[in-house]
Amino acid sequence: MTALLLLTGPQAGRRHEITGEVIIGRSPSCTIALEDAKVSRRHVRLVVEDGEAKVMDLGSRNGTLVNGEKLEGEVVLLPGDRLQVGDSTVLYEPSARASLSDREADGEVYSSPVEELIPAVGPVAGLYHAGVALISATSEAMVLRRSAEELARGVNAEKGAALLGGTEGLMTAAVVGAEAVEVPRSLVRGALERKEAGRVKGVLCAPLIASGGAPFGILYAERPEAFTEEEQRTIAALGRLAGEAITSVRARGDGSAMQVALIGSSRQFRKTVEAARRAATGADTVLIHGEAGTGRTLMARYIHSRSSRGLGPFVEADCRRPPIEVEEFLFGRTSAPGVPPQSSALLKADGGTLLLKNLEALPRHLSERLARLIAKKVAPARQGGEEPVDLRIMATGPVALDAMTARGELDPELGRALSGQQVEALPLKERRPDVLQLFEHFAAAVARGRRKEPPSLSPDTRRLLVDYHWPGNVEELKGVAERVALLYAGQEVPALKLPAEIQDGPQETPRTLAKMISRLERDAISEALREAKGKKIRAAAILGISRPTLDKKIEEYQLVVEKKRS
């Protein structure tokens, strides 16, 4: 049945099946009533006739958007179109083209369990199982490892390997049955230069290749007995399957290392960056601890990007989400009617890094299971059971590992599994020399996106930014910088344009009338000096006070006078 799915807004997550006429608005009498001040009482009408949905704005105050464009007149919706009504995003889902029917199938029905129809032995069975294993791989490292395993199993080899590289040199990516293998150069050239699958007695070699491309690696198998022509066909088919799987995994990523910059040059911050660089060179687990908003996740990305796993996946698991969501994300889920299975985060991060954000919020029952999997270096397999994984664990938390354990926020077993290096993310109040550099960085990024010049800061504005205590740390500073850049691009920003809490500074006692008057007086003097381009006589005239009185007020409020040429 035709339906509207509300993705955001006051009814986010609800699905409304619709027939005939549907009115969306703020009035309780509407078919879909939205408690949203931006929505008119009768905002938009949608009519379904003969499987076609037509939508029309009803003269609403703020208008209706269809796929980001303002709705004018009557428009026919297409599958997947999105309406924007106030704060609500509404997805249009037409009736399914396929439906259930009560009619009986003509003729005799021959039914068998699926598992009995799938081949269990022989070359076809081997390729089937290899295909399933490769399709479900979530990283390049997993594709290579499973390719080597399925090859060794499929051709009864003692050694199997999947290798990447060219004829100048091969990088062993995965080997089973031995610590290392030595591949005859003539077979490598045949595979990589002529796309050939070759065999010589007890050796098999075939290219890793996707459709329409050149080989980028090889599959290799070895055993004492000679291989058959059928087994040569098997390795050729498996090389093509593995090549397609690697290409698919790469297509899901961006194919390059993430670029992460840590902004700041203060002595305190340089020590933190150096600790992060040392962590990047190792393979131990890493805990990044500090106050919220200090850039803990960015630090984790920095460490990952500069590690040997920089080209691998970087998977983030936020432990603050509802426990059922955290459990499904970390450990995966089996399929259900209409819901495909979900691979675990541990599998997705194979060959890369798994970041456990806000570790202190992880429920205890999940901590115990996660600790066991980390210790065994395995992950829940999609088909059931467990399979080995190669990944690095990083985590973020408010305090050091032993402190979280002592406070009862972390299961001791998980604490032992995560013991390794620790990096402290400093609060912004401990790296004040970086405040202006960070502000200018964030403001310039917004200005570039709008193709405008970034704002400049008056001396008083710069002083207030540095003196402010920034309880929200870098995240709060970023929000202020972006707002200033949006409102005052290409302009000088006087102190009175900053948010009130920054102008006021730390509020140890409640505001009084005297303090509020002082703030207004300081802002007026600052604005007059700016208007007078730093000329005190002219500023005093604007304010209607004497020059000595102005000098006294400038000293009292610690204002910086900057003279400018006309």
Coordinates of C-alpha atoms in Angstrom, one line a residue, residues 21-517:
E21 CA -6.8 12.5 0.1
V22 CA -4.3 13.2 2.8
I23 CA -3.8 16.6 4.5
I24 CA -0.6 17.4 6.4
G25 CA -0.6 20.3 8.8
R26 CA -0.5 21.5 12.4
S27 CA -4.3 21.3 13.0
P28 CA -5.4 18.2 14.9
S29 CA -8.0 17.6 12.2
C30 CA -5.4 16.9 9.6
T31 CA -4.7 13.4 8.4
I32 CA -1.1 13.7 9.6
A33 CA -0.9 16.3 12.4
L34 CA 2.5 17.8 13.1
E35 CA 3.2 19.7 16.3
D36 CA 5.6 22.2 14.6
A37 CA 5.4 26.0 14.7
K38 CA 6.9 26.1 11.2
V39 CA 4.0 24.1 9.8
S40 CA 0.7 25.9 8.8
R41 CA -2.6 24.6 10.1
R42 CA -3.4 23.1 6.7
H43 CA 0.0 22.9 5.0
V44 CA 0.0 20.5 2.1
R45 CA -2.4 18.1 0.3
L46 CA -1.6 14.7 -1.2
V47 CA -4.1 12.8 -3.4
V48 CA -3.6 9.2 -4.5
E49 CA -5.6 8.2 -7.6
D50 CA -5.0 5.1 -9.8
G51 CA -1.6 4.4 -8.1
E52 CA -0.4 8.0 -8.7
A53 CA 0.2 10.5 -6.0
K54 CA -0.1 14.2 -6.6
V55 CA 0.9 16.9 -4.1
M56 CA 0.0 20.5 -3.8
D57 CA 0.9 23.2 -1.2
L58 CA -2.1 24.8 0.4
G59 CA -0.7 28.3 0.6
S60 CA 1.4 27.5 3.7
R61 CA 3.4 30.3 5.3
N62 CA 6.8 28.6 4.9
G63 CA 6.1 26.6 1.8
T64 CA 6.8 22.9 0.9
L65 CA 9.9 21.5 -0.6
V66 CA 10.0 18.5 -3.0
N67 CA 13.6 17.0 -3.2
G68 CA 15.0 20.4 -2.0
E69 CA 13.0 22.6 -4.5
K70 CA 10.0 24.7 -3.6
L71 CA 6.7 23.2 -4.6
E72 CA 4.8 25.2 -7.2
G73 CA 1.4 24.1 -8.4
E74 CA 0.6 20.4 -8.5
V75 CA 3.4 17.8 -8.8
V76 CA 3.3 14.0 -9.4
L77 CA 5.5 12.2 -6.9
L78 CA 8.0 9.5 -7.9
P79 CA 9.2 6.6 -5.8
G80 CA 11.7 7.9 -3.2
D81 CA 10.7 11.6 -3.5
R82 CA 11.1 13.6 -0.3
L83 CA 8.8 16.3 1.0
Q84 CA 10.0 18.9 3.5
V85 CA 7.2 20.2 5.7
G86 CA 8.7 22.4 8.5
D87 CA 11.1 20.2 10.4
S88 CA 9.6 17.0 9.0
T89 CA 11.2 15.1 6.1
V90 CA 8.6 12.8 4.5
L91 CA 9.6 9.9 2.2
Y92 CA 7.0 8.8 -0.5
E93 CA 6.7 5.0 -0.8
P94 CA 4.4 3.9 -3.6
S95 CA 2.6 0.6 -3.6
A96 CA 4.9 -2.4 -4.2
R97 CA 4.8 -3.8 -7.8
A98 CA 4.8 -7.3 -6.4
S99 CA 2.1 -8.4 -4.0
L100 CA 0.7 -11.6 -2.4
S101 CA -2.1 -13.4 -4.0
D102 CA -4.5 -16.2 -2.8
R103 CA -4.6 -17.9 -6.1
E104 CA -3.2 -21.4 -6.4
A105 CA -0.2 -22.1 -8.6
D106 CA -1.0 -24.1 -11.8
G107 CA 0.4 -27.6 -11.9
E108 CA 2.2 -29.9 -9.5
V109 CA 4.6 -28.1 -7.1
Y110 CA 8.0 -29.7 -6.6
S111 CA 9.5 -28.5 -3.3
S112 CA 12.7 -29.3 -1.6
P113 CA 14.6 -27.7 1.3
V114 CA 17.1 -25.1 -0.1
E115 CA 20.0 -26.8 1.8
E116 CA 19.3 -30.1 0.0
L117 CA 19.5 -28.4 -3.5
I118 CA 22.8 -26.6 -2.9
P119 CA 25.7 -28.9 -3.9
A120 CA 27.7 -30.2 -1.0
V121 CA 30.7 -31.8 -2.7
G122 CA 32.6 -31.3 -5.9
P123 CA 34.0 -28.3 -7.8
V124 CA 30.6 -26.6 -8.1
A125 CA 30.1 -26.9 -4.4
G126 CA 33.6 -25.5 -3.8
L127 CA 32.9 -22.4 -5.9
Y128 CA 29.5 -21.9 -4.3
H129 CA 30.9 -21.8 -0.8
A130 CA 33.8 -19.6 -2.0
G131 CA 31.4 -17.2 -3.6
V132 CA 29.3 -16.9 -0.4
A133 CA 32.4 -16.3 1.7
L134 CA 33.7 -13.6 -0.6
I135 CA 30.4 -11.8 -1.1
S136 CA 30.0 -11.5 2.7
A137 CA 33.6 -10.2 3.2
T138 CA 33.5 -6.6 4.6
S139 CA 37.2 -5.6 4.0
E140 CA 40.0 -6.2 1.5
A141 CA 42.0 -8.1 4.1
M142 CA 39.1 -10.4 4.7
V143 CA 38.6 -11.0 1.0
L144 CA 42.3 -12.0 0.7
R145 CA 42.3 -14.3 3.7
R146 CA 39.1 -16.0 2.7
S147 CA 40.4 -16.4 -0.9
A148 CA 43.5 -18.2 0.4
E149 CA 41.4 -20.4 2.7
E150 CA 38.8 -21.4 0.1
L151 CA 41.5 -22.0 -2.5
A152 CA 43.4 -24.4 -0.2
R153 CA 40.1 -26.2 0.6
G154 CA 38.8 -26.3 -2.9
V155 CA 41.9 -27.8 -4.6
N156 CA 43.2 -29.8 -1.5
A157 CA 46.4 -27.8 -1.3
E158 CA 48.9 -27.8 1.5
K159 CA 49.6 -24.1 1.0
G160 CA 47.3 -21.4 -0.3
A161 CA 48.0 -17.7 -0.7
A162 CA 46.4 -14.5 -2.0
L163 CA 49.0 -11.9 -3.0
L164 CA 48.8 -8.3 -4.2
G165 CA 51.3 -6.5 -6.4
G166 CA 53.0 -6.5 -9.8
T167 CA 55.8 -8.4 -11.5
E168 CA 58.4 -6.1 -9.8
G169 CA 57.4 -7.5 -6.4
L170 CA 54.5 -9.1 -4.5
M171 CA 53.2 -8.2 -1.1
T172 CA 52.0 -11.3 0.7
A173 CA 48.5 -10.4 2.0
A174 CA 47.3 -13.8 3.2
V175 CA 48.9 -17.3 3.5
V176 CA 47.4 -20.5 4.9
G177 CA 49.3 -23.7 5.6
A178 CA 52.7 -22.0 5.9
E179 CA 54.5 -19.0 7.2
A180 CA 55.4 -17.9 3.7
V181 CA 55.4 -19.1 0.1
E182 CA 57.9 -18.7 -2.8
V183 CA 56.1 -18.3 -6.2
P184 CA 57.9 -19.1 -9.5
R185 CA 58.4 -15.8 -11.4
S186 CA 57.4 -17.4 -14.7
L187 CA 53.9 -18.2 -13.3
V188 CA 53.6 -14.7 -11.9
R189 CA 54.4 -13.2 -15.3
G190 CA 51.9 -15.4 -17.0
A191 CA 49.2 -14.4 -14.5
L192 CA 49.8 -10.7 -14.4
E193 CA 51.0 -9.9 -17.9
R194 CA 49.0 -12.4 -20.0
K195 CA 46.0 -13.1 -17.6
E196 CA 46.8 -16.8 -17.6
A197 CA 46.1 -19.5 -15.0
G198 CA 49.1 -21.8 -15.0
R199 CA 50.0 -25.2 -13.4
V200 CA 53.2 -27.0 -13.1
K201 CA 53.0 -30.4 -11.3
G202 CA 52.2 -29.4 -7.7
V203 CA 51.9 -25.7 -8.2
L204 CA 48.8 -23.6 -9.3
C205 CA 48.7 -19.8 -10.1
A206 CA 46.0 -17.5 -11.4
P207 CA 45.4 -13.8 -11.6
L208 CA 43.2 -11.7 -9.2
I209 CA 41.2 -9.8 -11.8
A210 CA 37.9 -8.0 -12.1
S211 CA 35.9 -7.7 -15.3
G212 CA 37.3 -5.2 -17.8
G213 CA 40.5 -4.6 -15.8
A214 CA 44.1 -5.7 -15.5
P215 CA 45.3 -8.2 -12.9
F216 CA 46.3 -6.7 -9.6
G217 CA 47.5 -9.8 -7.7
I218 CA 47.6 -13.6 -7.8
L219 CA 46.2 -16.7 -6.2
Y220 CA 48.7 -19.4 -5.5
A221 CA 48.4 -23.1 -4.3
E222 CA 51.0 -25.8 -3.7
R223 CA 51.1 -29.5 -2.7
P224 CA 53.3 -32.5 -3.3
E225 CA 50.9 -34.1 -5.9
A226 CA 50.2 -32.7 -9.4
F227 CA 47.1 -30.6 -9.9
T228 CA 44.5 -31.5 -12.5
E229 CA 43.0 -29.4 -15.3
E230 CA 39.7 -29.3 -13.3
E231 CA 41.6 -27.8 -10.3
Q232 CA 43.2 -25.3 -12.7
R233 CA 39.7 -24.2 -13.8
T234 CA 38.8 -23.9 -10.1
I235 CA 41.6 -21.5 -9.3
A236 CA 40.9 -19.4 -12.4
A237 CA 37.2 -19.0 -11.4
L238 CA 38.2 -18.3 -7.8
G239 CA 40.7 -15.6 -8.9
R240 CA 37.9 -13.9 -10.8
L241 CA 35.5 -14.1 -7.9
A242 CA 38.1 -12.7 -5.5
G243 CA 39.0 -9.9 -7.9
E244 CA 35.4 -8.8 -8.1
A245 CA 35.0 -9.0 -4.3
I246 CA 38.1 -6.8 -3.8
T247 CA 36.9 -4.3 -6.4
S248 CA 33.5 -4.2 -4.6
V249 CA 35.0 -3.6 -1.2
R250 CA 37.3 -0.8 -2.6
A251 CA 34.2 0.8 -4.3
R252 CA 32.5 1.0 -1.0
G253 CA 35.4 3.0 0.4
D254 CA 37.2 6.1 -1.1
G255 CA 40.3 4.1 -1.9
S256 CA 42.6 6.5 -0.2
A257 CA 43.8 7.2 3.3
M258 CA 41.7 9.7 5.3
Q259 CA 43.3 13.1 5.6
V260 CA 43.2 14.3 9.3
A261 CA 44.7 17.6 10.6
L262 CA 45.3 18.5 14.2
I263 CA 45.2 22.2 14.6
G264 CA 47.3 23.9 17.3
S265 CA 50.9 24.9 18.0
S266 CA 50.9 25.4 21.8
R267 CA 53.6 23.5 23.8
Q268 CA 50.9 21.6 25.7
F269 CA 49.2 20.5 22.5
R270 CA 52.4 19.5 20.8
K271 CA 53.0 17.0 23.6
T272 CA 49.6 15.4 22.9
V273 CA 50.3 15.2 19.1
E274 CA 53.6 13.6 19.8
A275 CA 51.9 11.0 22.0
A276 CA 49.4 10.3 19.2
R277 CA 52.2 9.9 16.7
R278 CA 53.9 7.3 18.9
A279 CA 50.6 5.5 19.3
A280 CA 50.2 5.4 15.4
T281 CA 53.5 3.5 15.0
G282 CA 52.4 0.7 17.3
A283 CA 49.8 -2.0 17.2
D284 CA 48.5 -1.8 20.8
T285 CA 45.0 -0.8 21.7
V286 CA 44.6 3.0 22.4
L287 CA 42.4 4.8 24.9
I288 CA 41.9 8.6 24.2
H289 CA 40.5 10.2 27.3
G290 CA 39.4 13.7 28.2
E291 CA 36.4 16.0 28.5
A292 CA 33.6 15.9 25.9
G293 CA 34.2 18.2 22.9
T294 CA 38.0 18.0 23.1
G295 CA 38.4 16.2 19.7
R296 CA 38.8 12.6 21.0
T297 CA 37.3 11.0 17.8
L298 CA 39.5 13.3 15.6
M299 CA 42.5 12.1 17.5
A300 CA 41.6 8.5 16.9
R301 CA 41.2 9.2 13.2
Y302 CA 44.6 10.9 13.2
I303 CA 46.2 7.8 14.8
H304 CA 44.5 5.5 12.4
S305 CA 45.4 7.5 9.3
R306 CA 49.1 7.5 10.2
S307 CA 49.2 3.8 11.2
S308 CA 50.0 0.8 9.0
R309 CA 46.2 0.3 8.8
G310 CA 45.6 3.8 7.3
L311 CA 44.2 2.3 4.1
G312 CA 41.9 -0.1 6.0
P313 CA 38.4 0.6 7.3
F314 CA 37.7 2.9 10.2
V315 CA 34.5 1.8 12.0
E316 CA 32.9 3.9 14.8
A317 CA 30.6 2.4 17.4
D318 CA 28.9 4.9 19.7
C319 CA 28.3 3.1 23.0
R320 CA 25.8 5.8 24.1
R321 CA 23.1 4.6 21.7
P322 CA 20.3 2.4 23.0
P323 CA 21.7 -1.0 24.2
I324 CA 19.8 -3.0 21.5
E325 CA 21.3 -0.8 18.8
V326 CA 24.8 -1.1 20.2
E327 CA 24.5 -4.9 20.5
E328 CA 23.3 -5.2 16.8
F329 CA 26.1 -2.9 15.6
L330 CA 28.9 -4.5 17.5
F331 CA 27.9 -8.2 17.1
G332 CA 25.6 -8.1 14.0
R333 CA 22.2 -9.7 13.6
T334 CA 20.7 -12.5 11.7
S335 CA 18.1 -12.0 9.0
A336 CA 14.4 -11.7 9.5
P337 CA 11.5 -11.4 7.1
G338 CA 12.2 -8.3 5.1
V339 CA 15.3 -7.5 7.0
P340 CA 18.7 -8.7 5.7
P341 CA 21.5 -9.8 8.1
Q342 CA 23.9 -7.2 9.4
S343 CA 27.6 -7.8 9.7
S344 CA 29.2 -7.0 13.1
A345 CA 31.4 -4.0 13.5
L346 CA 34.2 -6.4 14.4
L347 CA 33.9 -7.9 10.9
K348 CA 33.6 -4.5 9.2
A349 CA 36.8 -3.3 10.8
D350 CA 38.8 -6.3 9.7
G351 CA 42.2 -5.1 8.4
G352 CA 41.5 -1.6 10.0
T353 CA 40.4 0.0 13.2
L354 CA 37.3 -0.2 15.4
L355 CA 36.7 2.8 17.6
L356 CA 34.5 2.4 20.7
K357 CA 33.2 5.9 21.4
N358 CA 32.1 6.8 24.9
L359 CA 33.4 3.5 26.3
E360 CA 32.0 4.3 29.8
A361 CA 28.4 3.9 28.5
L362 CA 28.9 0.3 27.2
P363 CA 26.4 -2.0 29.0
R364 CA 28.1 -4.6 31.3
H365 CA 26.6 -7.7 29.5
L366 CA 28.0 -6.4 26.2
S367 CA 31.3 -5.6 27.7
E368 CA 31.9 -9.2 28.8
R369 CA 31.1 -10.6 25.4
L370 CA 33.3 -8.0 23.6
A371 CA 36.2 -8.7 26.0
R372 CA 36.1 -12.4 25.1
L373 CA 36.0 -11.7 21.3
I374 CA 38.9 -9.2 21.5
A375 CA 41.0 -11.7 23.6
K376 CA 40.3 -14.5 21.1
K377 CA 40.8 -12.1 18.0
V378 CA 37.6 -13.4 16.5
A379 CA 34.2 -11.9 15.4
P380 CA 30.7 -13.3 15.0
A381 CA 30.4 -14.8 11.6
R382 CA 27.3 -14.0 9.5
Q383 CA 26.6 -17.6 8.9
G384 CA 26.9 -18.4 12.6
G385 CA 29.9 -19.2 14.8
E386 CA 33.0 -17.1 14.8
E387 CA 35.9 -16.3 12.5
P388 CA 39.3 -14.8 13.0
V389 CA 39.8 -11.0 12.4
D390 CA 42.8 -8.7 12.3
L391 CA 41.9 -5.3 13.7
R392 CA 43.0 -2.7 16.1
I393 CA 40.8 -1.5 18.9
M394 CA 40.7 2.2 20.0
A395 CA 38.3 3.8 22.5
T396 CA 37.4 7.2 23.9
G397 CA 36.4 7.9 27.5
P398 CA 36.2 10.7 30.1
V399 CA 39.2 9.4 32.2
A400 CA 42.0 6.9 32.1
L401 CA 41.3 3.2 31.9
D402 CA 42.1 2.4 35.5
A403 CA 40.0 5.3 36.7
M404 CA 37.0 4.1 34.7
T405 CA 37.4 0.7 36.2
A406 CA 37.7 2.1 39.7
R407 CA 34.5 4.2 39.2
G408 CA 32.6 1.1 38.1
E409 CA 32.1 2.5 34.6
L410 CA 34.1 -0.3 32.9
D411 CA 34.1 -4.1 33.2
P412 CA 37.5 -5.2 34.6
E413 CA 37.7 -8.0 32.0
L414 CA 37.2 -5.5 29.1
G415 CA 39.7 -3.1 30.8
R416 CA 42.3 -5.8 30.7
A417 CA 41.5 -6.6 27.1
L418 CA 41.9 -2.9 26.2
S419 CA 45.1 -2.3 28.2
G420 CA 47.6 -0.6 26.0
Q421 CA 48.6 3.0 25.2
Q422 CA 46.6 6.0 26.5
V423 CA 46.5 9.6 25.1
E424 CA 45.0 12.5 26.9
A425 CA 42.9 15.0 24.9
L426 CA 43.4 18.4 26.6
P427 CA 40.5 20.7 27.4
L428 CA 40.7 24.0 25.5
K429 CA 41.3 26.0 28.7
E430 CA 44.7 24.3 29.0
R431 CA 45.7 25.2 25.5
R432 CA 44.6 28.9 25.2
P433 CA 47.3 29.8 22.7
D434 CA 45.5 27.6 20.2
V435 CA 42.1 29.3 20.5
L436 CA 42.6 32.0 17.8
Q437 CA 44.3 29.5 15.4
L438 CA 41.4 27.1 15.8
F439 CA 38.8 29.9 15.4
E440 CA 40.4 31.1 12.2
H441 CA 40.6 27.6 10.9
F442 CA 36.9 26.8 11.4
A443 CA 35.8 30.2 10.2
A444 CA 37.9 30.0 7.0
A445 CA 36.5 26.6 6.2
V446 CA 33.0 28.0 6.3
A447 CA 33.9 31.0 4.2
R448 CA 35.6 28.9 1.6
G449 CA 32.5 26.8 1.3
R450 CA 30.5 30.0 0.6
R451 CA 33.2 31.5 -1.7
K452 CA 33.6 34.5 0.6
E453 CA 36.4 36.1 2.6
P454 CA 36.6 34.9 6.3
P455 CA 35.8 37.5 9.0
S456 CA 38.5 39.4 10.8
L457 CA 38.6 39.9 14.6
S458 CA 39.0 43.1 16.4
P459 CA 41.6 43.2 19.3
D460 CA 38.8 43.1 21.9
T461 CA 37.2 40.2 20.2
R462 CA 40.5 38.3 20.1
R463 CA 41.1 39.0 23.8
L464 CA 37.6 37.8 24.8
L465 CA 38.0 34.6 22.8
V466 CA 41.3 33.7 24.5
D467 CA 40.0 34.6 28.0
Y468 CA 36.8 32.6 27.7
H469 CA 36.8 29.3 29.6
W470 CA 35.1 27.3 26.8
P471 CA 33.2 24.6 28.8
G472 CA 32.2 22.9 25.6
N473 CA 35.9 22.8 24.4
V474 CA 36.8 22.7 20.7
E475 CA 33.2 21.7 19.7
E476 CA 31.8 24.9 21.3
L477 CA 34.6 27.0 19.7
K478 CA 33.8 25.5 16.3
G479 CA 30.1 26.3 16.6
V480 CA 30.9 29.9 17.5
A481 CA 33.4 30.3 14.7
E482 CA 31.0 28.8 12.1
R483 CA 28.2 31.1 13.2
V484 CA 30.4 34.2 13.0
A485 CA 31.7 33.2 9.6
L486 CA 28.1 32.8 8.3
L487 CA 26.9 36.1 9.7
Y488 CA 30.0 38.4 9.2
A489 CA 31.9 37.0 6.2
G490 CA 34.5 39.5 5.0
Q491 CA 33.8 41.9 7.9
E492 CA 35.5 42.9 11.1
V493 CA 33.8 41.3 14.1
P494 CA 33.6 43.6 17.1
A495 CA 33.4 42.2 20.6
L496 CA 29.7 43.0 20.9
K497 CA 28.9 40.6 18.0
L498 CA 30.1 37.6 20.1
P499 CA 27.6 35.5 22.1
A500 CA 26.7 37.0 25.4
E501 CA 28.3 34.3 27.5
I502 CA 31.7 35.0 25.9
Q503 CA 31.3 38.8 26.4
D504 CA 30.4 38.2 30.0
G505 CA 33.2 35.7 30.7
P506 CA 32.9 33.1 33.6
Q507 CA 29.8 33.8 35.7
E508 CA 30.8 32.9 39.3
T509 CA 27.9 34.8 40.7
P510 CA 24.4 35.6 39.3
R511 CA 24.1 38.6 37.1
T512 CA 23.2 41.9 38.8
L513 CA 21.8 45.1 37.3
A514 CA 25.1 46.8 37.8
K515 CA 26.9 44.1 35.8
M516 CA 24.4 44.3 33.0
I517 CA 24.8 48.1 32.8

